[in-house]
Amino acid sequence: MPEENKRRTAFIIAIIVGFLDILILYLGTIRPAHIGWAVASTGIITFLGTLMLINHLSKSTDFDKGEVRKAMTGSFIVVYFSLVSLLTLTDIGISDTELAKTIIAHFTYLVGIVVVFYFGSRAVENYLDLPQKPEK
């Protein structure tokens, strides 16, 4: 597949994933009981869409751990921003409870851990791929 068509297809996939995420979050705010489903669905759609997008842009058709790691990190970050924006910027009535504050605080720690492990494992992977210098 030519490089230009590959980029165009990747752009279309990214637009579709973003549109679906925004649509599901909008539909989830119609009733406060649906917010949990909306946030979870956003995470699943983002994970699968990112995995499909990254695999489409890679040279091989096999999934490797780097692609899954990128999809997980992207999904966690999108869910985090969705959750924080829904709980702080909407007037659904549950954002001022202790439970909402605890959920945001703990999810902030969880996203921080995921991001640290993403970059940490990436650094270790790059270090192990370097050719070893012969000792004198």
Backbone as a chain_set.jsonl record, in Angstrom:
{"seq": "MPEENKRRTAFIIAIIVGFLDILILYLGTIRPAHIGWAVASTGIITFLGTLMLINHLSKSTDFDKGEVRKAMTGSFIVVYFSLVSLLTLTDIGISDTELAKTIIAHFTYLVGIVVVFYFGSRAVENYLDLPQKPEK", "coords": {"N": [[0.855, -1.179, 0.0], [0.643, 2.168, -0.895], [2.424, 4.903, 0.643], [1.05, 7.352, 0.97], [-1.678, 6.623, 0.773], [-1.802, 5.008, 2.999], [-1.396, 6.803, 5.101], [-3.65, 8.425, 4.759], [-5.721, 6.595, 5.257], [-5.103, 6.012, 7.925], [-5.579, 8.511, 9.069], [-8.333, 8.721, 8.651], [-9.234, 6.577, 10.234], [-8.461, 7.533, 12.76], [-10.08, 9.824, 12.96], [-12.631, 8.632, 12.95], [-12.531, 7.105, 15.331], [-12.2, 9.163, 17.233], [-14.601, 10.6, 16.779], [-16.528, 8.646, 17.482], [-15.889, 8.329, 20.207], [-16.518, 10.895, 21.247], [-19.246, 11.013, 20.591], [-20.299, 8.867, 22.111], [-19.681, 9.74, 24.699], [-21.256, 12.042, 24.768], [-23.848, 10.925, 24.481], [-23.856, 9.477, 26.819], [-24.162, 11.404, 28.76], [-26.787, 12.095, 28.756], [-28.444, 10.697, 30.509], [-27.686, 10.403, 33.898], [-27.161, 7.842, 34.888], [-25.983, 6.46, 32.858], [-23.388, 7.239, 32.556], [-21.155, 5.798, 33.517], [-21.128, 3.566, 31.789], [-20.654, 4.925, 29.434], [-18.073, 6.02, 29.789], [-16.572, 3.663, 30.106], [-17.068, 2.447, 27.625], [-15.876, 4.307, 25.958], [-13.198, 3.916, 26.635], [-12.8, 1.271, 25.709], [-13.359, 1.513, 22.949], [-11.385, 3.375, 22.244], [-9.056, 1.926, 22.891], [-9.205, -0.331, 21.125], [-9.4, 1.009, 18.663], [-7.01, 2.515, 18.62], [-5.164, 0.436, 18.712], [-5.732, -0.826, 16.279], [-5.107, 1.278, 14.548], [-2.341, 1.756, 15.041], [-1.301, -0.738, 14.367], [-1.969, -0.762, 11.692], [-0.28, 1.205, 10.715], [2.195, 0.075, 11.149], [4.966, -1.974, 10.02], [4.608, -4.737, 9.956], [2.081, -7.349, 10.108], [1.592, -8.57, 12.468], [0.768, -8.31, 15.953], [2.698, -6.584, 18.319], [4.302, -6.195, 21.539], [4.82, -3.509, 21.897], [2.901, -2.151, 20.4], [0.536, -2.838, 21.726], [1.105, -1.767, 24.208], [1.178, 0.988, 23.604], [-1.499, 1.337, 22.831], [-2.847, 0.717, 25.22], [-1.883, 2.73, 26.932], [-2.765, 5.058, 25.609], [-5.528, 4.613, 25.754], [-5.989, 4.623, 28.544], [-5.327, 7.285, 29.116], [-7.233, 8.722, 27.605], [-9.614, 7.824, 28.821], [-9.154, 8.803, 31.377], [-9.094, 11.642, 30.983], [-11.69, 11.922, 29.997], [-13.235, 11.08, 32.196], [-12.455, 12.929, 34.184], [-13.249, 15.338, 32.965], [-16.018, 14.903, 32.694], [-16.798, 14.7, 35.372], [-16.055, 17.127, 36.459], [-16.775, 19.274, 34.779], [-19.43, 19.056, 34.068], [-22.869, 19.283, 35.125], [-23.885, 17.054, 36.635], [-24.382, 16.298, 39.185], [-23.0, 14.497, 40.816], [-20.423, 15.19, 41.119], [-19.462, 16.59, 43.292], [-19.233, 14.925, 45.447], [-17.664, 12.865, 47.969], [-16.948, 10.386, 47.015], [-16.606, 10.765, 44.236], [-14.413, 12.497, 44.267], [-12.501, 10.821, 45.417], [-12.369, 8.791, 43.491], [-11.347, 10.204, 41.271], [-8.864, 11.006, 42.336], [-7.57, 8.52, 42.831], [-7.621, 7.4, 40.285], [-6.021, 9.198, 38.991], [-3.52, 8.593, 40.127], [-3.295, 5.99, 39.098], [-3.209, 6.415, 36.295], [-0.857, 7.894, 36.192], [0.971, 5.915, 37.005], [0.701, 4.105, 34.867], [1.648, 5.664, 32.723], [4.285, 6.152, 33.57], [5.294, 3.505, 33.622], [5.006, 2.961, 30.912], [6.879, 4.703, 29.634], [9.123, 3.905, 31.065], [9.39, 1.136, 30.495], [9.805, 1.35, 27.827], [12.269, 2.665, 27.742], [13.919, 0.729, 28.922], [13.62, -1.312, 27.064], [14.8, -0.106, 24.797], [17.39, 0.174, 25.8], [18.189, -2.484, 26.094], [18.259, -3.251, 23.459], [20.486, -1.997, 22.449], [23.774, -2.406, 21.152], [26.151, -4.229, 23.002], [29.022, -2.892, 24.594], [32.341, -4.018, 24.203], [34.252, -5.18, 26.939], [37.371, -4.045, 28.346]], "CA": [[0.0, 0.0, 0.0], [1.459, 3.384, -0.929], [2.516, 5.641, 1.915], [0.0, 8.383, 1.026], [-2.942, 5.954, 1.098], [-1.704, 4.515, 4.373], [-1.618, 7.96, 5.982], [-5.046, 8.847, 4.618], [-6.517, 5.611, 5.983], [-4.843, 6.216, 9.353], [-6.284, 9.731, 9.46], [-9.763, 8.401, 8.694], [-9.44, 5.752, 11.426], [-8.36, 8.406, 13.936], [-11.287, 10.668, 12.983], [-13.764, 7.784, 13.337], [-12.39, 6.789, 16.758], [-12.498, 10.381, 17.983], [-16.03, 10.891, 16.656], [-17.26, 7.677, 18.3], [-15.666, 8.666, 21.617], [-17.299, 12.092, 21.588], [-20.659, 10.654, 20.508], [-20.659, 8.035, 23.265], [-19.674, 10.587, 25.895], [-22.445, 12.901, 24.705], [-25.018, 10.102, 24.776], [-23.782, 9.073, 28.219], [-24.556, 12.487, 29.663], [-28.239, 12.305, 28.708], [-28.904, 10.191, 31.804], [-26.511, 10.194, 34.762], [-26.902, 6.416, 35.106], [-25.241, 5.919, 31.715], [-22.042, 7.808, 32.475], [-20.187, 4.712, 33.689], [-21.063, 2.818, 30.537], [-20.059, 5.783, 28.403], [-16.624, 6.105, 30.019], [-15.999, 2.349, 29.803], [-17.132, 2.255, 26.169], [-14.85, 5.171, 25.38], [-11.92, 3.232, 26.816], [-12.718, 0.105, 24.823], [-13.267, 1.992, 21.561], [-10.071, 3.987, 22.06], [-8.047, 0.866, 22.893], [-9.258, -1.098, 19.88], [-9.092, 1.9, 17.548], [-5.578, 2.821, 18.635], [-4.456, -0.787, 18.343], [-5.915, -0.997, 14.839], [-4.384, 2.359, 13.879], [-0.898, 1.531, 15.156], [-0.971, -1.922, 13.582], [-2.075, -0.372, 10.28], [0.894, 1.996, 10.353], [3.441, -0.677, 11.321], [5.432, -2.707, 8.842], [4.158, -6.125, 9.983], [0.676, -7.541, 10.458], [1.516, -9.147, 13.811], [0.782, -7.379, 17.076], [3.802, -6.756, 19.249], [3.984, -5.604, 22.842], [4.884, -2.058, 21.793], [1.611, -1.665, 19.915], [-0.439, -3.003, 22.808], [1.473, -0.793, 25.248], [0.712, 2.301, 23.146], [-2.964, 1.354, 22.867], [-3.27, 0.777, 26.625], [-1.576, 4.059, 27.463], [-3.706, 5.999, 25.004], [-6.858, 4.36, 26.288], [-6.026, 5.116, 29.925], [-5.308, 8.751, 29.126], [-8.533, 9.198, 27.119], [-10.603, 7.569, 29.874], [-8.882, 9.734, 32.477], [-9.581, 12.974, 30.623], [-13.149, 11.853, 29.912], [-13.774, 11.008, 33.555], [-12.232, 14.21, 34.862], [-14.098, 16.378, 32.371], [-17.418, 14.64, 33.024], [-17.064, 14.942, 36.788], [-15.788, 18.506, 36.873], [-17.341, 20.295, 33.903], [-20.867, 18.889, 33.865], [-23.659, 19.44, 36.35], [-24.625, 15.818, 36.82], [-24.74, 16.188, 40.583], [-22.178, 13.596, 41.619], [-19.031, 15.631, 41.085], [-19.034, 17.188, 44.553], [-19.241, 13.926, 46.51], [-16.351, 12.321, 48.34], [-16.665, 9.255, 46.141], [-16.072, 11.283, 42.973], [-13.063, 13.01, 44.527], [-11.627, 9.665, 45.629], [-12.18, 8.121, 42.197], [-10.433, 11.018, 40.461], [-7.525, 10.951, 42.931], [-6.968, 7.205, 42.612], [-7.412, 7.207, 38.856], [-4.849, 10.013, 38.659], [-2.352, 7.769, 40.461], [-3.237, 4.868, 38.171], [-2.741, 6.92, 34.997], [0.557, 8.216, 36.385], [1.728, 4.659, 37.007], [0.696, 3.569, 33.5], [2.538, 6.49, 31.899], [5.664, 5.888, 34.009], [5.694, 2.193, 33.13], [5.123, 3.033, 29.456], [8.176, 5.274, 29.279], [10.168, 3.092, 31.687], [9.598, -0.09, 29.729], [10.357, 1.767, 26.536], [13.693, 2.941, 27.947], [14.596, -0.556, 29.141], [13.621, -2.0, 25.776], [15.826, 0.529, 23.963], [18.698, -0.127, 26.372], [18.521, -3.875, 25.801], [18.502, -3.377, 22.025], [21.78, -1.418, 22.104], [24.871, -3.381, 21.161], [26.972, -4.133, 24.202], [30.419, -2.528, 24.365], [33.261, -5.022, 24.759], [35.049, -4.69, 28.07], [38.822, -4.149, 28.134]], "C": [[0.894, 1.232, 0.0], [1.361, 4.164, 0.382], [1.41, 6.685, 2.055], [-1.354, 7.775, 1.374], [-2.951, 5.448, 2.534], [-1.96, 5.645, 5.365], [-3.069, 8.421, 5.931], [-5.967, 7.889, 5.381], [-6.329, 5.763, 7.484], [-5.562, 7.455, 9.863], [-7.783, 9.476, 9.578], [-10.086, 7.548, 9.916], [-9.411, 6.614, 12.68], [-9.588, 9.298, 14.067], [-12.494, 9.855, 13.44], [-13.709, 7.455, 14.821], [-12.717, 8.009, 17.608], [-13.972, 10.735, 17.947], [-16.854, 9.939, 17.512], [-17.097, 7.96, 19.788], [-16.521, 9.85, 22.043], [-18.791, 11.789, 21.569], [-21.098, 9.838, 21.721], [-20.648, 8.853, 24.544], [-20.882, 11.517, 25.914], [-23.703, 12.105, 25.059], [-25.026, 9.64, 26.231], [-24.202, 10.153, 29.184], [-26.051, 12.771, 29.619], [-28.876, 11.839, 30.013], [-27.673, 9.936, 32.665], [-26.187, 8.72, 35.007], [-26.056, 5.811, 33.991], [-23.799, 6.41, 31.635], [-20.965, 6.731, 32.618], [-20.016, 3.892, 32.428], [-20.387, 3.633, 29.442], [-18.543, 5.858, 28.557], [-15.956, 4.773, 29.689], [-15.993, 2.085, 28.299], [-16.1, 3.11, 25.45], [-13.475, 4.52, 25.492], [-11.747, 2.063, 25.873], [-12.563, 0.537, 23.367], [-11.896, 2.604, 21.289], [-8.975, 2.93, 22.015], [-8.036, 0.125, 21.561], [-8.927, -0.234, 18.663], [-7.619, 2.242, 17.467], [-4.759, 1.605, 18.236], [-4.551, -1.031, 16.837], [-5.112, 0.049, 14.061], [-2.875, 2.113, 13.898], [-0.477, 0.312, 14.346], [-1.049, -1.616, 12.087], [-0.827, 0.389, 9.829], [2.205, 1.224, 10.473], [3.759, -1.469, 10.056], [4.896, -4.138, 8.793], [2.684, -6.202, 10.372], [0.508, -8.133, 11.849], [1.489, -8.04, 14.853], [2.034, -7.637, 17.895], [3.468, -6.0, 20.526], [4.059, -4.081, 22.816], [3.565, -1.464, 21.327], [0.55, -1.749, 20.999], [-0.16, -2.002, 23.921], [1.011, 0.612, 24.861], [-0.808, 2.4, 23.22], [-3.478, 1.438, 24.301], [-3.033, 2.158, 27.213], [-2.53, 5.103, 26.896], [-5.11, 5.846, 25.55], [-6.996, 4.864, 27.72], [-6.091, 6.639, 29.96], [-6.643, 9.315, 28.641], [-9.615, 8.985, 28.171], [-10.399, 8.533, 31.036], [-9.418, 11.131, 32.163], [-11.101, 12.998, 30.486], [-13.774, 11.875, 31.294], [-13.623, 12.335, 34.28], [-13.134, 15.291, 34.28], [-15.567, 16.149, 32.68], [-17.734, 14.977, 34.479], [-16.852, 16.388, 37.195], [-16.516, 19.554, 36.036], [-18.835, 20.147, 33.64], [-21.585, 19.041, 35.194], [-24.528, 18.207, 36.588], [-24.939, 15.538, 38.282], [-23.882, 15.269, 41.422], [-20.737, 14.072, 41.727], [-18.555, 16.202, 42.409], [-19.041, 16.192, 45.707], [-17.82, 13.456, 46.801], [-15.961, 11.156, 47.44], [-16.057, 9.719, 44.823], [-14.657, 11.811, 43.158], [-12.071, 11.869, 44.723], [-11.346, 8.944, 44.319], [-11.197, 8.895, 41.33], [-9.013, 10.944, 41.012], [-6.852, 9.613, 42.645], [-6.727, 6.931, 41.13], [-6.244, 8.051, 38.362], [-3.57, 9.246, 38.965], [-2.188, 6.626, 39.462], [-2.726, 5.299, 36.796], [-1.268, 7.302, 35.081], [1.429, 6.976, 36.353], [1.806, 4.076, 35.601], [1.658, 4.35, 32.615], [3.998, 6.248, 32.273], [6.134, 4.53, 33.505], [5.816, 2.174, 31.609], [6.495, 3.554, 29.066], [9.324, 4.471, 29.878], [10.443, 1.825, 30.904], [10.167, 0.22, 28.352], [11.862, 2.022, 26.652], [14.474, 1.649, 28.149], [14.683, -1.33, 27.832], [14.684, -1.421, 24.839], [17.224, 0.229, 24.476], [19.116, -1.553, 26.029], [18.789, -4.102, 24.317], [19.845, -2.809, 21.595], [22.848, -2.499, 22.083], [25.765, -3.148, 22.38], [28.414, -3.801, 23.821], [31.322, -3.62, 24.945], [34.093, -4.402, 25.881], [36.523, -4.937, 27.797], [39.453, -5.027, 29.167]], "O": [[1.811, 1.328, 0.816], [0.371, 4.095, 1.111], [0.887, 6.881, 3.152], [-2.098, 8.338, 2.176], [-3.986, 5.462, 3.201], [-2.663, 5.457, 6.357], [-3.647, 8.77, 6.961], [-6.887, 8.328, 6.071], [-7.294, 5.654, 8.24], [-6.097, 7.449, 10.971], [-8.426, 9.965, 10.506], [-11.105, 7.77, 10.569], [-10.246, 6.444, 13.568], [-10.084, 9.506, 15.174], [-13.297, 10.341, 14.236], [-14.732, 7.517, 15.504], [-13.437, 7.897, 18.6], [-14.54, 11.127, 18.966], [-17.781, 10.371, 18.197], [-18.056, 7.845, 20.551], [-17.173, 9.807, 23.086], [-19.527, 12.258, 22.437], [-22.157, 10.096, 22.291], [-21.522, 8.676, 25.393], [-21.466, 11.75, 26.972], [-24.528, 12.565, 25.85], [-26.093, 9.434, 26.809], [-24.566, 9.855, 30.322], [-26.536, 13.612, 30.376], [-29.749, 12.514, 30.558], [-26.716, 9.314, 32.204], [-25.039, 8.39, 35.306], [-25.471, 4.743, 34.175], [-23.068, 6.022, 30.724], [-19.964, 6.762, 31.901], [-18.896, 3.561, 32.04], [-19.641, 3.095, 28.625], [-17.812, 5.771, 27.571], [-14.896, 4.749, 29.064], [-15.017, 1.558, 27.763], [-15.518, 2.685, 24.452], [-12.681, 4.569, 24.553], [-10.675, 1.878, 25.297], [-11.735, -0.007, 22.638], [-11.312, 2.38, 20.229], [-8.062, 3.022, 21.195], [-6.984, -0.029, 20.94], [-8.253, -0.69, 17.74], [-7.038, 2.261, 16.382], [-3.774, 1.726, 17.507], [-3.565, -1.398, 16.199], [-4.509, -0.265, 13.035], [-2.212, 2.251, 12.87], [0.578, 0.319, 13.71], [-0.271, -2.159, 11.303], [-0.374, 0.233, 8.695], [3.227, 1.669, 9.952], [2.931, -1.607, 9.156], [4.744, -4.7, 7.708], [2.115, -5.244, 10.896], [-0.611, -8.192, 12.359], [2.092, -6.982, 14.677], [2.391, -8.79, 18.138], [2.484, -5.263, 20.591], [3.421, -3.425, 23.638], [3.154, -0.404, 21.797], [-0.247, -0.825, 21.165], [-1.09, -1.451, 24.511], [0.503, 1.348, 25.707], [-1.345, 3.43, 23.625], [-4.442, 2.155, 24.57], [-3.891, 2.694, 27.914], [-3.045, 5.94, 27.636], [-5.803, 6.836, 25.784], [-8.01, 5.467, 28.07], [-6.835, 7.211, 30.756], [-7.136, 10.29, 29.208], [-10.445, 9.867, 28.391], [-11.368, 9.023, 31.615], [-10.113, 11.732, 32.983], [-11.733, 13.998, 30.828], [-14.735, 12.606, 31.535], [-14.563, 12.808, 34.918], [-13.72, 16.076, 35.025], [-16.3, 17.112, 32.907], [-18.816, 15.48, 34.782], [-17.422, 16.832, 38.192], [-16.841, 20.625, 36.549], [-19.444, 21.036, 33.044], [-20.975, 18.94, 36.258], [-25.747, 18.306, 36.723], [-25.698, 14.615, 38.578], [-24.023, 15.259, 42.645], [-19.917, 13.415, 42.367], [-17.348, 16.291, 42.632], [-18.865, 16.599, 46.856], [-16.907, 13.627, 45.993], [-14.783, 10.963, 47.139], [-15.09, 9.124, 44.346], [-13.796, 11.598, 42.304], [-10.935, 11.94, 44.253], [-10.214, 8.533, 44.064], [-10.308, 8.301, 40.72], [-8.057, 10.83, 40.244], [-5.684, 9.579, 42.257], [-5.734, 6.3, 40.768], [-5.554, 7.665, 37.419], [-2.638, 9.243, 38.16], [-1.074, 6.329, 39.03], [-1.895, 4.612, 36.203], [-0.511, 7.058, 34.141], [2.501, 6.978, 35.748], [2.864, 3.602, 35.186], [2.404, 3.755, 31.837], [4.854, 6.149, 31.394], [7.255, 4.41, 33.012], [6.647, 1.444, 31.07], [7.197, 2.934, 28.267], [10.388, 4.364, 29.267], [11.6, 1.475, 30.673], [10.924, -0.571, 27.79], [12.633, 1.643, 25.77], [15.569, 1.493, 27.609], [15.712, -1.936, 27.534], [15.388, -2.171, 24.162], [18.149, 0.047, 23.684], [20.279, -1.796, 25.707], [19.479, -5.056, 23.957], [20.309, -3.1, 20.493], [22.827, -3.411, 22.91], [26.084, -2.012, 22.731], [28.959, -4.346, 22.861], [31.087, -4.093, 26.057], [34.566, -3.269, 25.785], [36.892, -5.894, 27.117], [40.667, -5.229, 29.146]]}, "num_chains": 1, "name": "protein.A"}
